[in-house]
Amino acid sequence: MKILIVDDEPLARERLAKQISELADFEVAAAVENGKLALEFIERESPEIVLFDIRMPVMDGIEAARHLSTFENPPAIIFTTAYDQHALEAFEASAVDYLLKPVRKERLASALSKAKRLNMAQLAKMLMPANEAMPIRTHICVRSCGDLLLVPVDEIQYFHADQKYVTVVYQQGEVLIEESLKSLEAEFSTSLMRVHRGTLVATRYVQALEKTNEGLYLLKLSGVAEGVEVSRRHLPELRKWLKQRTA
């Protein structure tokens, strides 16, 4: 079975690779230094097992594991970490096992054997979101023209729903996702505001509220050419927020 090692520490990657090379039925497909590179590799090569460190720059192991729930054939996940069991309780639902560093060869072999026995249905169930207290994502995972695209949340100006899909408008353009506005609003409640039944705006980009000659209210966002329509239902809350921001 092919294994991807994900750890920002070169020595940790080398240690795991050496231990795996001594085990039958397993081989290292690659070793990368963060979750973003891991997702890109998994999309291309589909390894059966991923060994994720938790704390890494760019994208940590926990967030990368959450994105894997959107993959058609997700790999089994094993966390390698310096955390103790109590700290990992929130993450156990998405992982086959976890290994405390420094990783012992016997525990690694046991975890890999456990992952080897799981089928696709069991893996998909394990990756289903099970804890509302999970860390907020720093990226939105998107598939565009067959490629994997990771959109930084900080670059997103607004979300707009249209039937089944949600359009993500960000600094580099627009993409479609299949997440609901309700789930996005819940996860990013501190940085998003609903201004219309089908629109969530990123408060960091809000510039001004304008009224057109036709009586429509439009919200001007930094970097967005056209104003975003504000419904009369959400207008009072928006005005209140704008007033507090300038106070």
Short mmCIF file of C-alpha atoms in Angstrom, two decimals:
data_model
loop_
_atom_site.label_atom_id
_atom_site.label_comp_id
_atom_site.label_asym_id
_atom_site.label_seq_id
_atom_site.Cartn_x
_atom_site.Cartn_y
_atom_site.Cartn_z
CA MET A 1 0.00 0.00 0.00
CA LYS A 2 1.23 3.46 -0.87
CA ILE A 3 1.73 5.93 1.99
CA LEU A 4 2.09 9.71 1.97
CA ILE A 5 4.09 11.27 4.82
CA VAL A 6 3.15 14.84 5.74
CA ASP A 7 5.38 16.63 8.25
CA ASP A 8 7.20 19.97 8.22
CA GLU A 9 10.21 18.47 10.03
CA PRO A 10 12.70 16.81 7.62
CA LEU A 11 14.07 14.50 10.31
CA ALA A 12 10.56 13.31 11.21
CA ARG A 13 9.84 12.55 7.55
CA GLU A 14 13.11 10.65 7.19
CA ARG A 15 12.49 8.64 10.39
CA LEU A 16 9.01 7.57 9.28
CA ALA A 17 10.20 6.73 5.77
CA LYS A 18 12.97 4.50 7.18
CA GLN A 19 10.56 2.70 9.50
CA ILE A 20 8.05 2.10 6.70
CA SER A 21 10.78 0.74 4.41
CA GLU A 22 11.33 -2.01 6.97
CA LEU A 23 7.66 -3.11 6.91
CA ALA A 24 6.22 -5.56 4.40
CA ASP A 25 3.26 -4.52 2.18
CA PHE A 26 3.85 -0.78 2.62
CA GLU A 27 5.85 1.76 0.65
CA VAL A 28 6.36 5.52 0.81
CA ALA A 29 4.83 7.22 -2.23
CA ALA A 30 6.09 10.68 -1.23
CA ALA A 31 6.86 12.96 1.71
CA VAL A 32 5.68 16.59 1.78
CA GLU A 33 5.89 19.42 4.28
CA ASN A 34 2.33 20.75 4.68
CA GLY A 35 -1.35 19.98 4.22
CA LYS A 36 -1.75 22.00 1.02
CA LEU A 37 0.95 20.01 -0.78
CA ALA A 38 -0.56 16.84 0.65
CA LEU A 39 -4.02 17.53 -0.82
CA GLU A 40 -2.52 18.28 -4.22
CA PHE A 41 -0.55 15.01 -4.15
CA ILE A 42 -3.55 12.97 -2.96
CA GLU A 43 -5.68 14.40 -5.77
CA ARG A 44 -3.08 13.32 -8.35
CA GLU A 45 -1.78 10.03 -6.98
CA SER A 46 -4.45 8.62 -4.58
CA PRO A 47 -2.26 7.04 -1.88
CA GLU A 48 -4.11 4.57 0.36
CA ILE A 49 -2.77 5.94 3.67
CA VAL A 50 -1.65 9.39 4.85
CA LEU A 51 0.46 10.07 7.92
CA PHE A 52 -0.42 13.61 9.00
CA ASP A 53 1.48 15.74 11.48
CA ILE A 54 -0.94 18.16 13.18
CA ARG A 55 0.95 21.43 13.51
CA MET A 56 2.39 22.58 10.18
CA PRO A 57 2.69 25.90 8.34
CA VAL A 58 0.44 26.86 5.39
CA MET A 59 -2.18 24.21 6.24
CA ASP A 60 -2.12 21.92 9.27
CA GLY A 61 -3.01 18.25 9.34
CA ILE A 62 -6.42 18.73 10.93
CA GLU A 63 -7.66 21.08 8.22
CA ALA A 64 -6.22 18.93 5.45
CA ALA A 65 -8.01 15.90 6.92
CA ARG A 66 -11.30 17.82 6.87
CA HIS A 67 -10.89 18.60 3.17
CA LEU A 68 -10.41 14.91 2.43
CA SER A 69 -14.09 14.31 3.22
CA THR A 70 -14.86 15.86 -0.20
CA PHE A 71 -12.62 13.40 -2.07
CA GLU A 72 -14.21 10.56 -4.00
CA ASN A 73 -11.73 7.96 -2.72
CA PRO A 74 -10.24 9.35 0.50
CA PRO A 75 -7.20 7.69 2.06
CA ALA A 76 -7.01 6.38 5.59
CA ILE A 77 -5.62 9.01 7.98
CA ILE A 78 -3.16 8.47 10.79
CA PHE A 79 -2.02 11.44 12.87
CA THR A 80 1.58 11.65 14.06
CA THR A 81 1.86 14.21 16.80
CA ALA A 82 3.37 15.31 20.07
CA TYR A 83 -0.16 15.82 21.49
CA ASP A 84 -1.50 13.49 24.16
CA GLN A 85 -4.74 11.52 23.86
CA HIS A 86 -6.85 14.11 25.68
CA ALA A 87 -5.88 16.83 23.20
CA LEU A 88 -6.79 14.57 20.29
CA GLU A 89 -10.34 13.67 21.37
CA ALA A 90 -11.86 16.17 18.93
CA PHE A 91 -9.95 14.66 16.02
CA GLU A 92 -10.38 10.93 16.57
CA ALA A 93 -13.52 10.70 14.43
CA SER A 94 -11.54 11.40 11.28
CA ALA A 95 -8.46 9.31 12.03
CA VAL A 96 -7.78 5.58 11.97
CA ASP A 97 -5.20 6.04 14.71
CA TYR A 98 -2.71 8.49 16.12
CA LEU A 99 0.94 8.06 16.97
CA LEU A 100 2.82 10.00 19.60
CA LYS A 101 6.27 11.27 18.64
CA PRO A 102 8.85 9.90 18.62
CA VAL A 103 6.99 7.19 16.72
CA ARG A 104 7.83 3.62 17.67
CA LYS A 105 8.08 1.09 14.87
CA GLU A 106 5.72 -1.34 16.64
CA ARG A 107 2.97 1.29 17.01
CA LEU A 108 3.46 2.41 13.40
CA ALA A 109 3.08 -1.16 12.17
CA SER A 110 -0.08 -1.61 14.24
CA ALA A 111 -1.65 1.62 12.94
CA LEU A 112 -0.83 0.79 9.32
CA SER A 113 -2.30 -2.69 9.68
CA LYS A 114 -5.48 -1.17 11.10
CA ALA A 115 -5.72 1.25 8.16
CA LYS A 116 -5.14 -1.60 5.70
CA ARG A 117 -8.24 -3.43 6.97
CA LEU A 118 -10.65 -0.53 6.40
CA ASN A 119 -12.87 -0.42 3.32
CA MET A 120 -14.03 2.68 1.40
CA ALA A 121 -17.39 2.93 3.19
CA GLN A 122 -15.72 2.85 6.60
CA LEU A 123 -13.23 5.54 5.57
CA ALA A 124 -15.94 7.82 4.22
CA LYS A 125 -17.92 7.48 7.46
CA MET A 126 -14.86 8.31 9.56
CA LEU A 127 -14.25 11.48 7.56
CA MET A 128 -17.77 12.83 8.05
CA PRO A 129 -17.76 16.01 10.21
CA ALA A 130 -18.59 14.95 13.75
CA ASN A 131 -17.49 17.81 15.95
CA GLU A 132 -18.73 21.38 15.67
CA ALA A 133 -15.73 22.59 17.66
CA MET A 134 -13.28 21.72 14.88
CA PRO A 135 -10.86 24.51 13.95
CA ILE A 136 -12.06 26.98 11.30
CA ARG A 137 -10.62 26.33 7.84
CA THR A 138 -8.09 28.69 6.30
CA HIS A 139 -8.87 27.47 2.76
CA ILE A 140 -11.91 26.38 0.75
CA CYS A 141 -11.33 23.23 -1.30
CA VAL A 142 -12.63 23.51 -4.88
CA ARG A 143 -12.50 21.27 -7.93
CA SER A 144 -12.26 23.29 -11.12
CA CYS A 145 -11.79 21.78 -14.61
CA GLY A 146 -10.52 18.55 -13.05
CA ASP A 147 -7.94 20.31 -10.87
CA LEU A 148 -7.84 20.86 -7.12
CA LEU A 149 -7.95 24.53 -6.12
CA LEU A 150 -7.42 25.77 -2.57
CA VAL A 151 -8.90 29.24 -2.13
CA PRO A 152 -7.56 31.17 0.90
CA VAL A 153 -10.49 32.25 3.08
CA ASP A 154 -8.84 35.65 3.60
CA GLU A 155 -9.13 36.33 -0.15
CA ILE A 156 -12.87 35.58 -0.36
CA GLN A 157 -15.02 38.70 -0.77
CA TYR A 158 -18.45 37.08 -0.77
CA PHE A 159 -20.49 33.92 -1.32
CA HIS A 160 -23.64 33.91 -3.45
CA ALA A 161 -26.10 30.99 -3.62
CA ASP A 162 -27.92 30.04 -6.80
CA GLN A 163 -30.00 26.87 -6.48
CA LYS A 164 -27.65 23.90 -5.91
CA TYR A 165 -24.34 25.74 -6.12
CA VAL A 166 -22.64 28.59 -4.28
CA THR A 167 -20.40 31.01 -6.14
CA VAL A 168 -17.23 32.02 -4.34
CA VAL A 169 -16.05 35.48 -5.38
CA TYR A 170 -12.45 36.07 -4.38
CA GLN A 171 -9.46 38.17 -5.38
CA GLN A 172 -8.44 35.88 -8.24
CA GLY A 173 -11.90 35.33 -9.76
CA GLU A 174 -14.96 33.12 -9.18
CA VAL A 175 -15.47 29.39 -8.54
CA LEU A 176 -18.42 27.14 -7.71
CA ILE A 177 -18.71 24.96 -4.61
CA GLU A 178 -21.39 22.60 -3.32
CA GLU A 179 -21.36 23.75 0.30
CA SER A 180 -24.45 25.46 1.73
CA LEU A 181 -24.57 29.08 2.85
CA LYS A 182 -25.92 27.86 6.18
CA SER A 183 -22.84 25.74 6.90
CA LEU A 184 -20.48 28.49 5.72
CA GLU A 185 -22.25 31.06 7.88
CA ALA A 186 -21.99 28.78 10.91
CA GLU A 187 -18.30 28.05 10.43
CA PHE A 188 -17.21 31.60 9.59
CA SER A 189 -19.68 33.46 11.81
CA THR A 190 -17.02 35.90 13.04
CA SER A 191 -15.95 37.02 9.56
CA LEU A 192 -19.07 36.71 7.38
CA MET A 193 -22.36 38.61 7.40
CA ARG A 194 -25.60 37.72 5.64
CA VAL A 195 -26.89 40.69 3.65
CA HIS A 196 -29.41 38.80 1.52
CA ARG A 197 -31.11 35.42 1.64
CA GLY A 198 -28.56 34.15 -0.88
CA THR A 199 -25.48 36.23 -0.04
CA LEU A 200 -22.78 36.24 2.62
CA VAL A 201 -20.15 38.96 2.54
CA ALA A 202 -16.72 39.03 4.19
CA THR A 203 -16.81 41.95 6.61
CA ARG A 204 -13.13 42.72 6.05
CA TYR A 205 -13.96 43.88 2.49
CA VAL A 206 -16.99 46.04 3.32
CA GLN A 207 -16.53 49.67 2.28
CA ALA A 208 -19.89 51.47 2.14
CA LEU A 209 -23.64 51.12 1.76
CA GLU A 210 -25.26 52.95 -1.15
CA LYS A 211 -28.85 53.51 -2.30
CA THR A 212 -29.65 53.57 -6.01
CA ASN A 213 -32.17 55.80 -7.78
CA GLU A 214 -34.44 52.76 -7.99
CA GLY A 215 -34.43 52.39 -4.21
CA LEU A 216 -32.12 49.36 -4.07
CA TYR A 217 -29.41 49.12 -1.44
CA LEU A 218 -25.98 48.00 -2.64
CA LEU A 219 -22.98 47.15 -0.52
CA LYS A 220 -19.63 48.22 -1.94
CA LEU A 221 -16.83 45.72 -1.34
CA SER A 222 -13.13 46.31 -1.77
CA GLY A 223 -11.90 44.82 -5.04
CA VAL A 224 -15.41 44.09 -6.37
CA ALA A 225 -16.61 46.23 -9.26
CA GLU A 226 -20.36 45.78 -8.78
CA GLY A 227 -22.23 46.41 -5.56
CA VAL A 228 -23.81 43.47 -3.71
CA GLU A 229 -27.56 43.77 -3.22
CA VAL A 230 -28.80 44.07 0.36
CA SER A 231 -32.33 42.92 1.18
CA ARG A 232 -34.60 45.12 3.31
CA ARG A 233 -34.85 42.28 5.80
CA HIS A 234 -31.10 42.36 6.49
CA LEU A 235 -30.69 46.13 6.14
CA PRO A 236 -31.25 47.06 9.83
CA GLU A 237 -28.62 44.59 11.06
CA LEU A 238 -26.13 45.79 8.45
CA ARG A 239 -26.69 49.45 9.37
CA LYS A 240 -26.20 48.58 13.03
CA TRP A 241 -22.93 46.82 12.23
CA LEU A 242 -21.68 49.71 10.10
CA LYS A 243 -22.49 52.16 12.87
CA GLN A 244 -20.62 50.09 15.45
CA ARG A 245 -17.63 49.77 13.16
CA THR A 246 -17.27 53.52 12.78
CA ALA A 247 -17.98 54.29 16.43
#
